[in-house]
């Protein structure tokens, strides 16, 4: 089985888009990229906008190859909507390229879903149904696709229990020799998600860390995230690919240091430099003004 991280915060955008090849089946998980509209009270810097466009093209290339597209939930950094957005990977033509002719496994659009995601799911289905090969509601179900088993968790909270951000589904891909779990936006903060991962005992876990960059709004999430991920590491011995919300925090490497096994970001898995652009948006705007600024990463090279 081959895992190819596509886009994430360590690669300069908001995303957890991943491509998996398993016994000839090509699977795209969480087909969206976006930018934080505001960070430190600032809009995206020019380099962020340029990186977004590069990641759109990268996502587009992998989407063309995919047989299956999986949507864990309806936030715009995890699926591409069918309308023009300001900082999302969105346009009708772009979305049609991603979903047209594909077998879609998606978070249930009406069950265990909050109001905003229900509206987005309705808009998505309205446009996707005429062009998709087939659409399956994935929550809690298992599918056999020619020897590759896709198993989806029941809906679990987006972060803590009782989260107002709604619910997500996790994906297990099993080709008989390796088991990979993509645990999108669980943030390592709820027991249901942690227990499901441990029960399934993956060889590789792709997940996002807690949103510690939110400060007081995420109080206690650092400690909870460390505890839960260390438990997963201890119980499963899985290879951990950790990115997304935690990398919006400049201290993310300190978080990694507190874990029993050191994970890889998407960038490090691809053997390139971490470029957490959003976390350094203030400095990026200062650079645009011609000021001298030191960054812990370069702005050149391939994202």
mmCIF file of C-alpha atoms in Angstrom:
data_model
loop_
_atom_site.group_PDB
_atom_site.id
_atom_site.type_symbol
_atom_site.label_atom_id
_atom_site.label_comp_id
_atom_site.label_asym_id
_atom_site.label_seq_id
_atom_site.Cartn_x
_atom_site.Cartn_y
_atom_site.Cartn_z
ATOM 1 C CA UNK A 1 0.000 0.000 0.000
ATOM 2 C CA UNK A 2 1.292 3.452 -0.901
ATOM 3 C CA UNK A 3 0.447 6.609 1.055
ATOM 4 C CA UNK A 4 0.942 10.023 -0.573
ATOM 5 C CA UNK A 5 0.222 13.117 1.542
ATOM 6 C CA UNK A 6 -1.088 15.848 -0.767
ATOM 7 C CA UNK A 7 -1.703 19.014 1.262
ATOM 8 C CA UNK A 8 -1.609 20.156 4.886
ATOM 9 C CA UNK A 9 -0.458 22.924 7.194
ATOM 10 C CA UNK A 10 3.153 21.734 7.061
ATOM 11 C CA UNK A 11 2.871 22.195 3.279
ATOM 12 C CA UNK A 12 1.439 25.704 3.628
ATOM 13 C CA UNK A 13 -2.375 25.332 3.500
ATOM 14 C CA UNK A 14 -5.260 24.081 5.612
ATOM 15 C CA UNK A 15 -5.935 20.479 4.576
ATOM 16 C CA UNK A 16 -5.414 16.821 5.365
ATOM 17 C CA UNK A 17 -5.803 15.612 1.766
ATOM 18 C CA UNK A 18 -4.262 12.177 1.237
ATOM 19 C CA UNK A 19 -3.929 9.757 -1.692
ATOM 20 C CA UNK A 20 -3.687 6.000 -1.096
ATOM 21 C CA UNK A 21 -2.958 3.254 -3.622
ATOM 22 C CA UNK A 22 -4.062 -0.186 -2.428
ATOM 23 C CA UNK A 23 -3.988 -3.264 -4.686
ATOM 24 C CA UNK A 24 -4.513 -1.083 -7.750
ATOM 25 C CA UNK A 25 -7.362 0.912 -6.188
ATOM 26 C CA UNK A 26 -6.677 4.654 -6.046
ATOM 27 C CA UNK A 27 -8.303 6.500 -3.150
ATOM 28 C CA UNK A 28 -8.439 10.244 -2.480
ATOM 29 C CA UNK A 29 -9.369 11.206 1.094
ATOM 30 C CA UNK A 30 -10.591 14.690 2.070
ATOM 31 C CA UNK A 31 -10.431 16.453 -1.263
ATOM 32 C CA UNK A 32 -10.151 20.075 -0.150
ATOM 33 C CA UNK A 33 -7.580 22.794 0.474
ATOM 34 C CA UNK A 34 -8.200 26.209 2.012
ATOM 35 C CA UNK A 35 -6.604 29.103 3.887
ATOM 36 C CA UNK A 36 -7.522 30.630 7.202
ATOM 37 C CA UNK A 37 -9.399 33.822 6.264
ATOM 38 C CA UNK A 38 -7.985 35.624 9.307
ATOM 39 C CA UNK A 39 -4.983 34.901 11.516
ATOM 40 C CA UNK A 40 -3.563 37.499 13.923
ATOM 41 C CA UNK A 41 -6.234 39.744 12.397
ATOM 42 C CA UNK A 42 -4.550 39.459 8.988
ATOM 43 C CA UNK A 43 -5.702 37.973 5.666
ATOM 44 C CA UNK A 44 -3.493 35.423 3.895
ATOM 45 C CA UNK A 45 -0.114 36.669 2.727
ATOM 46 C CA UNK A 46 0.848 36.552 -0.934
ATOM 47 C CA UNK A 47 2.964 33.409 -0.510
ATOM 48 C CA UNK A 48 -0.030 31.656 1.082
ATOM 49 C CA UNK A 49 -2.241 32.517 -1.879
ATOM 50 C CA UNK A 50 0.428 31.284 -4.291
ATOM 51 C CA UNK A 51 0.804 28.054 -2.318
ATOM 52 C CA UNK A 52 -2.971 27.547 -2.339
ATOM 53 C CA UNK A 53 -2.954 27.641 -6.141
ATOM 54 C CA UNK A 54 -0.080 25.143 -6.282
ATOM 55 C CA UNK A 55 -1.916 22.823 -3.933
ATOM 56 C CA UNK A 56 -5.093 23.107 -5.991
ATOM 57 C CA UNK A 57 -3.153 21.900 -9.027
ATOM 58 C CA UNK A 58 -1.558 19.103 -7.013
ATOM 59 C CA UNK A 59 -4.961 17.983 -5.689
ATOM 60 C CA UNK A 60 -6.405 18.193 -9.184
ATOM 61 C CA UNK A 61 -3.688 15.907 -10.532
ATOM 62 C CA UNK A 62 -4.311 13.219 -7.924
ATOM 63 C CA UNK A 63 -8.082 13.541 -8.270
ATOM 64 C CA UNK A 64 -7.819 12.711 -11.974
ATOM 65 C CA UNK A 65 -6.161 9.399 -11.044
ATOM 66 C CA UNK A 66 -8.592 8.474 -8.245
ATOM 67 C CA UNK A 67 -11.259 5.771 -8.469
ATOM 68 C CA UNK A 68 -12.686 6.593 -5.032
ATOM 69 C CA UNK A 69 -13.132 9.898 -3.193
ATOM 70 C CA UNK A 70 -13.849 9.973 0.550
ATOM 71 C CA UNK A 71 -15.257 12.977 2.436
ATOM 72 C CA UNK A 72 -14.946 12.815 6.216
ATOM 73 C CA UNK A 73 -17.013 15.983 6.803
ATOM 74 C CA UNK A 74 -18.072 19.169 5.073
ATOM 75 C CA UNK A 75 -15.582 21.797 6.190
ATOM 76 C CA UNK A 76 -13.997 23.461 3.178
ATOM 77 C CA UNK A 77 -10.470 22.305 3.976
ATOM 78 C CA UNK A 78 -11.781 18.716 3.677
ATOM 79 C CA UNK A 79 -13.982 18.850 0.605
ATOM 80 C CA UNK A 80 -14.176 21.007 -2.489
ATOM 81 C CA UNK A 81 -17.579 22.717 -2.828
ATOM 82 C CA UNK A 82 -19.281 23.561 -6.127
ATOM 83 C CA UNK A 83 -19.171 27.333 -5.772
ATOM 84 C CA UNK A 84 -16.647 30.122 -6.005
ATOM 85 C CA UNK A 85 -15.045 30.775 -2.632
ATOM 86 C CA UNK A 86 -12.509 33.297 -1.437
ATOM 87 C CA UNK A 87 -9.845 30.995 -0.011
ATOM 88 C CA UNK A 88 -11.248 27.521 -0.663
ATOM 89 C CA UNK A 89 -10.346 25.137 -3.465
ATOM 90 C CA UNK A 90 -13.707 25.804 -5.028
ATOM 91 C CA UNK A 91 -15.282 26.326 -8.415
ATOM 92 C CA UNK A 92 -17.846 24.288 -10.273
ATOM 93 C CA UNK A 93 -15.394 23.171 -12.956
ATOM 94 C CA UNK A 94 -12.743 22.202 -10.398
ATOM 95 C CA UNK A 95 -15.246 20.269 -8.286
ATOM 96 C CA UNK A 96 -16.551 18.406 -11.337
ATOM 97 C CA UNK A 97 -13.022 17.258 -12.120
ATOM 98 C CA UNK A 98 -12.651 15.888 -8.596
ATOM 99 C CA UNK A 99 -16.006 14.112 -8.253
ATOM 100 C CA UNK A 100 -17.131 13.367 -11.807
ATOM 101 C CA UNK A 101 -17.296 9.632 -12.504
ATOM 102 C CA UNK A 102 -15.982 8.722 -9.034
ATOM 103 C CA UNK A 103 -17.296 6.364 -6.404
ATOM 104 C CA UNK A 104 -17.949 8.675 -3.438
ATOM 105 C CA UNK A 105 -18.036 7.644 0.220
ATOM 106 C CA UNK A 106 -19.247 10.586 2.269
ATOM 107 C CA UNK A 107 -20.226 11.589 5.788
ATOM 108 C CA UNK A 108 -23.994 11.135 6.183
ATOM 109 C CA UNK A 109 -25.587 14.452 5.157
ATOM 110 C CA UNK A 110 -28.457 14.354 7.672
ATOM 111 C CA UNK A 111 -27.471 12.205 10.644
ATOM 112 C CA UNK A 112 -25.065 13.341 13.394
ATOM 113 C CA UNK A 113 -24.394 16.638 11.682
ATOM 114 C CA UNK A 114 -24.634 20.265 12.742
ATOM 115 C CA UNK A 115 -26.649 22.929 10.924
ATOM 116 C CA UNK A 116 -23.858 24.512 8.877
ATOM 117 C CA UNK A 117 -22.490 21.190 7.652
ATOM 118 C CA UNK A 118 -26.014 19.971 6.855
ATOM 119 C CA UNK A 119 -26.446 22.991 4.538
ATOM 120 C CA UNK A 120 -23.079 22.334 2.902
ATOM 121 C CA UNK A 121 -23.880 18.633 2.498
ATOM 122 C CA UNK A 122 -27.186 19.484 0.793
ATOM 123 C CA UNK A 123 -25.418 21.813 -1.649
ATOM 124 C CA UNK A 124 -22.738 19.220 -2.297
ATOM 125 C CA UNK A 125 -25.192 16.392 -2.996
ATOM 126 C CA UNK A 126 -27.318 18.563 -5.258
ATOM 127 C CA UNK A 127 -24.319 19.030 -7.535
ATOM 128 C CA UNK A 128 -22.472 15.742 -7.038
ATOM 129 C CA UNK A 129 -25.331 13.285 -7.582
ATOM 130 C CA UNK A 130 -25.686 13.978 -11.346
ATOM 131 C CA UNK A 131 -21.974 13.470 -12.049
ATOM 132 C CA UNK A 132 -20.710 10.865 -9.547
ATOM 133 C CA UNK A 133 -20.533 7.189 -10.457
ATOM 134 C CA UNK A 134 -22.200 6.335 -7.149
ATOM 135 C CA UNK A 135 -22.560 7.919 -3.701
ATOM 136 C CA UNK A 136 -22.533 5.930 -0.468
ATOM 137 C CA UNK A 137 -23.214 7.313 3.010
ATOM 138 C CA UNK A 138 -20.256 5.902 4.901
ATOM 139 C CA UNK A 139 -20.928 6.303 8.633
ATOM 140 C CA UNK A 140 -20.296 3.016 10.469
ATOM 141 C CA UNK A 141 -20.285 0.909 7.293
ATOM 142 C CA UNK A 142 -17.824 -1.486 5.639
ATOM 143 C CA UNK A 143 -17.327 -2.004 1.907
ATOM 144 C CA UNK A 144 -15.289 -4.596 -0.024
ATOM 145 C CA UNK A 145 -13.830 -3.178 -3.224
ATOM 146 C CA UNK A 146 -12.126 -6.031 -4.985
ATOM 147 C CA UNK A 147 -10.078 -7.205 -2.037
ATOM 148 C CA UNK A 148 -9.571 -3.765 -0.495
ATOM 149 C CA UNK A 149 -11.747 -3.250 2.553
ATOM 150 C CA UNK A 150 -12.936 0.234 3.441
ATOM 151 C CA UNK A 151 -14.290 0.501 6.960
ATOM 152 C CA UNK A 152 -15.718 3.741 8.308
ATOM 153 C CA UNK A 153 -16.128 4.692 11.935
ATOM 154 C CA UNK A 154 -19.450 5.796 13.337
ATOM 155 C CA UNK A 155 -19.669 9.585 13.428
ATOM 156 C CA UNK A 156 -17.397 10.954 16.168
ATOM 157 C CA UNK A 157 -17.082 14.518 17.472
ATOM 158 C CA UNK A 158 -15.038 17.099 15.597
ATOM 159 C CA UNK A 159 -12.727 17.575 18.591
ATOM 160 C CA UNK A 160 -14.113 17.312 22.114
ATOM 161 C CA UNK A 161 -17.322 15.546 23.048
ATOM 162 C CA UNK A 162 -20.164 18.003 22.528
ATOM 163 C CA UNK A 163 -18.226 20.040 19.957
ATOM 164 C CA UNK A 164 -20.320 22.643 18.152
ATOM 165 C CA UNK A 165 -18.275 21.934 15.015
ATOM 166 C CA UNK A 166 -20.198 18.736 14.356
ATOM 167 C CA UNK A 167 -19.008 15.222 13.553
ATOM 168 C CA UNK A 168 -16.543 13.420 11.292
ATOM 169 C CA UNK A 169 -16.001 9.846 10.103
ATOM 170 C CA UNK A 170 -12.640 8.088 10.128
ATOM 171 C CA UNK A 171 -11.498 5.750 7.346
ATOM 172 C CA UNK A 172 -9.739 2.391 7.642
ATOM 173 C CA UNK A 173 -8.160 0.989 4.462
ATOM 174 C CA UNK A 174 -7.123 -2.678 4.647
ATOM 175 C CA UNK A 175 -5.592 -4.511 1.692
ATOM 176 C CA UNK A 176 -4.831 -7.672 3.656
ATOM 177 C CA UNK A 177 -1.201 -6.760 4.280
ATOM 178 C CA UNK A 178 -1.431 -3.283 5.796
ATOM 179 C CA UNK A 179 -4.019 -1.219 7.646
ATOM 180 C CA UNK A 180 -4.133 2.553 7.341
ATOM 181 C CA UNK A 181 -6.439 4.871 9.283
ATOM 182 C CA UNK A 182 -7.153 8.429 8.192
ATOM 183 C CA UNK A 183 -8.614 10.106 11.287
ATOM 184 C CA UNK A 184 -9.640 13.506 10.078
ATOM 185 C CA UNK A 185 -10.290 16.324 12.589
ATOM 186 C CA UNK A 186 -10.753 14.144 15.647
ATOM 187 C CA UNK A 187 -8.086 16.463 17.111
ATOM 188 C CA UNK A 188 -7.136 13.573 19.470
ATOM 189 C CA UNK A 189 -9.608 14.973 21.992
ATOM 190 C CA UNK A 190 -12.464 12.460 22.274
ATOM 191 C CA UNK A 191 -12.473 8.951 23.679
ATOM 192 C CA UNK A 192 -14.761 7.454 21.025
ATOM 193 C CA UNK A 193 -12.242 8.199 18.290
ATOM 194 C CA UNK A 194 -9.237 7.068 20.329
ATOM 195 C CA UNK A 195 -10.907 3.787 21.294
ATOM 196 C CA UNK A 196 -11.937 3.059 17.690
ATOM 197 C CA UNK A 197 -8.365 3.603 16.468
ATOM 198 C CA UNK A 198 -6.904 1.337 19.157
ATOM 199 C CA UNK A 199 -9.493 -1.347 18.448
ATOM 200 C CA UNK A 200 -8.658 -1.339 14.725
ATOM 201 C CA UNK A 201 -4.889 -1.451 15.407
ATOM 202 C CA UNK A 202 -3.556 0.324 12.296
ATOM 203 C CA UNK A 203 -0.044 0.064 10.902
ATOM 204 C CA UNK A 204 -0.209 3.738 9.895
ATOM 205 C CA UNK A 205 -2.296 6.518 11.458
ATOM 206 C CA UNK A 206 -2.815 9.807 9.629
ATOM 207 C CA UNK A 207 -4.414 12.365 11.913
ATOM 208 C CA UNK A 208 -4.591 15.982 12.997
ATOM 209 C CA UNK A 209 -3.495 17.235 16.394
ATOM 210 C CA UNK A 210 -5.396 19.494 18.782
ATOM 211 C CA UNK A 211 -6.078 23.170 17.900
ATOM 212 C CA UNK A 212 -3.697 24.550 20.526
ATOM 213 C CA UNK A 213 -3.185 27.714 18.448
ATOM 214 C CA UNK A 214 -6.617 28.880 19.673
ATOM 215 C CA UNK A 215 -5.236 29.646 23.134
ATOM 216 C CA UNK A 216 -7.864 29.820 25.880
ATOM 217 C CA UNK A 217 -10.526 28.398 23.557
ATOM 218 C CA UNK A 218 -8.458 25.197 23.427
ATOM 219 C CA UNK A 219 -7.484 25.107 27.095
ATOM 220 C CA UNK A 220 -6.344 21.654 28.167
ATOM 221 C CA UNK A 221 -6.165 20.353 24.590
ATOM 222 C CA UNK A 222 -2.360 20.121 24.633
ATOM 223 C CA UNK A 223 -2.341 17.760 27.612
ATOM 224 C CA UNK A 224 -5.318 15.729 26.385
ATOM 225 C CA UNK A 225 -3.827 15.381 22.919
ATOM 226 C CA UNK A 226 -0.479 14.192 24.302
ATOM 227 C CA UNK A 227 -2.159 11.665 26.608
ATOM 228 C CA UNK A 228 -4.434 10.232 23.923
ATOM 229 C CA UNK A 229 -1.807 10.005 21.200
ATOM 230 C CA UNK A 230 0.704 8.420 23.557
ATOM 231 C CA UNK A 231 -1.948 5.821 24.393
ATOM 232 C CA UNK A 232 -2.460 5.102 20.682
ATOM 233 C CA UNK A 233 1.300 4.830 20.134
ATOM 234 C CA UNK A 234 1.669 2.474 23.093
ATOM 235 C CA UNK A 235 -1.299 0.273 22.227
ATOM 236 C CA UNK A 236 -0.858 0.033 18.442
ATOM 237 C CA UNK A 237 2.789 0.792 17.631
ATOM 238 C CA UNK A 238 1.463 2.536 14.507
ATOM 239 C CA UNK A 239 3.572 4.854 12.393
ATOM 240 C CA UNK A 240 2.128 8.312 13.094
ATOM 241 C CA UNK A 241 1.672 11.032 10.476
ATOM 242 C CA UNK A 242 0.535 14.083 12.438
ATOM 243 C CA UNK A 243 -0.385 17.454 10.972
ATOM 244 C CA UNK A 244 -3.281 19.885 10.488
ATOM 245 C CA UNK A 245 -4.493 21.980 13.485
ATOM 246 C CA UNK A 246 -1.443 21.377 15.680
ATOM 247 C CA UNK A 247 0.888 22.771 12.993
ATOM 248 C CA UNK A 248 -0.948 26.106 13.114
ATOM 249 C CA UNK A 249 0.772 26.467 16.508
ATOM 250 C CA UNK A 250 4.417 27.571 16.316
ATOM 251 C CA UNK A 251 5.127 25.248 19.238
ATOM 252 C CA UNK A 252 4.118 22.109 17.351
ATOM 253 C CA UNK A 253 7.606 20.594 17.518
ATOM 254 C CA UNK A 254 7.472 20.901 21.327
ATOM 255 C CA UNK A 255 4.225 18.901 21.176
ATOM 256 C CA UNK A 256 5.988 16.272 19.084
ATOM 257 C CA UNK A 257 8.839 16.114 21.631
ATOM 258 C CA UNK A 258 6.398 15.113 24.397
ATOM 259 C CA UNK A 259 5.216 12.039 22.501
ATOM 260 C CA UNK A 260 6.598 8.556 23.086
ATOM 261 C CA UNK A 261 7.309 8.153 19.386
ATOM 262 C CA UNK A 262 8.172 11.078 17.130
ATOM 263 C CA UNK A 263 5.622 11.518 14.342
ATOM 264 C CA UNK A 264 6.174 12.924 10.875
ATOM 265 C CA UNK A 265 4.328 15.852 9.372
ATOM 266 C CA UNK A 266 3.107 15.548 5.793
ATOM 267 C CA UNK A 267 6.160 17.537 4.698
ATOM 268 C CA UNK A 268 8.646 15.375 6.609
ATOM 269 C CA UNK A 269 6.976 12.211 5.314
ATOM 270 C CA UNK A 270 7.613 13.576 1.810
ATOM 271 C CA UNK A 271 11.193 14.437 2.864
ATOM 272 C CA UNK A 272 10.776 18.158 2.357
ATOM 273 C CA UNK A 273 10.967 21.077 4.773
ATOM 274 C CA UNK A 274 8.023 22.034 6.974
ATOM 275 C CA UNK A 275 6.549 25.355 5.828
ATOM 276 C CA UNK A 276 3.821 26.266 8.348
ATOM 277 C CA UNK A 277 2.960 29.513 6.587
ATOM 278 C CA UNK A 278 -0.176 30.420 8.535
ATOM 279 C CA UNK A 279 1.625 30.275 11.877
ATOM 280 C CA UNK A 280 4.044 32.927 10.580
ATOM 281 C CA UNK A 281 1.540 35.141 8.772
ATOM 282 C CA UNK A 282 2.630 38.281 10.634
ATOM 283 C CA UNK A 283 6.198 37.802 9.487
ATOM 284 C CA UNK A 284 5.095 37.060 5.924
ATOM 285 C CA UNK A 285 3.186 40.342 5.760
ATOM 286 C CA UNK A 286 6.223 42.180 7.115
ATOM 287 C CA UNK A 287 8.346 40.606 4.385
ATOM 288 C CA UNK A 288 5.897 41.882 1.790
ATOM 289 C CA UNK A 289 6.497 45.382 3.165
ATOM 290 C CA UNK A 290 10.222 44.965 2.629
ATOM 291 C CA UNK A 291 11.145 44.441 6.276
ATOM 292 C CA UNK A 292 13.914 42.085 7.342
ATOM 293 C CA UNK A 293 12.425 38.985 9.010
ATOM 294 C CA UNK A 294 13.868 35.640 10.075
ATOM 295 C CA UNK A 295 11.806 32.508 9.419
ATOM 296 C CA UNK A 296 12.503 28.909 10.511
ATOM 297 C CA UNK A 297 11.943 27.745 6.935
ATOM 298 C CA UNK A 298 12.757 28.861 3.418
ATOM 299 C CA UNK A 299 10.197 30.346 1.040
ATOM 300 C CA UNK A 300 11.691 28.793 -2.073
ATOM 301 C CA UNK A 301 11.597 25.258 -3.310
ATOM 302 C CA UNK A 302 8.793 22.812 -4.033
ATOM 303 C CA UNK A 303 5.923 22.810 -1.497
#
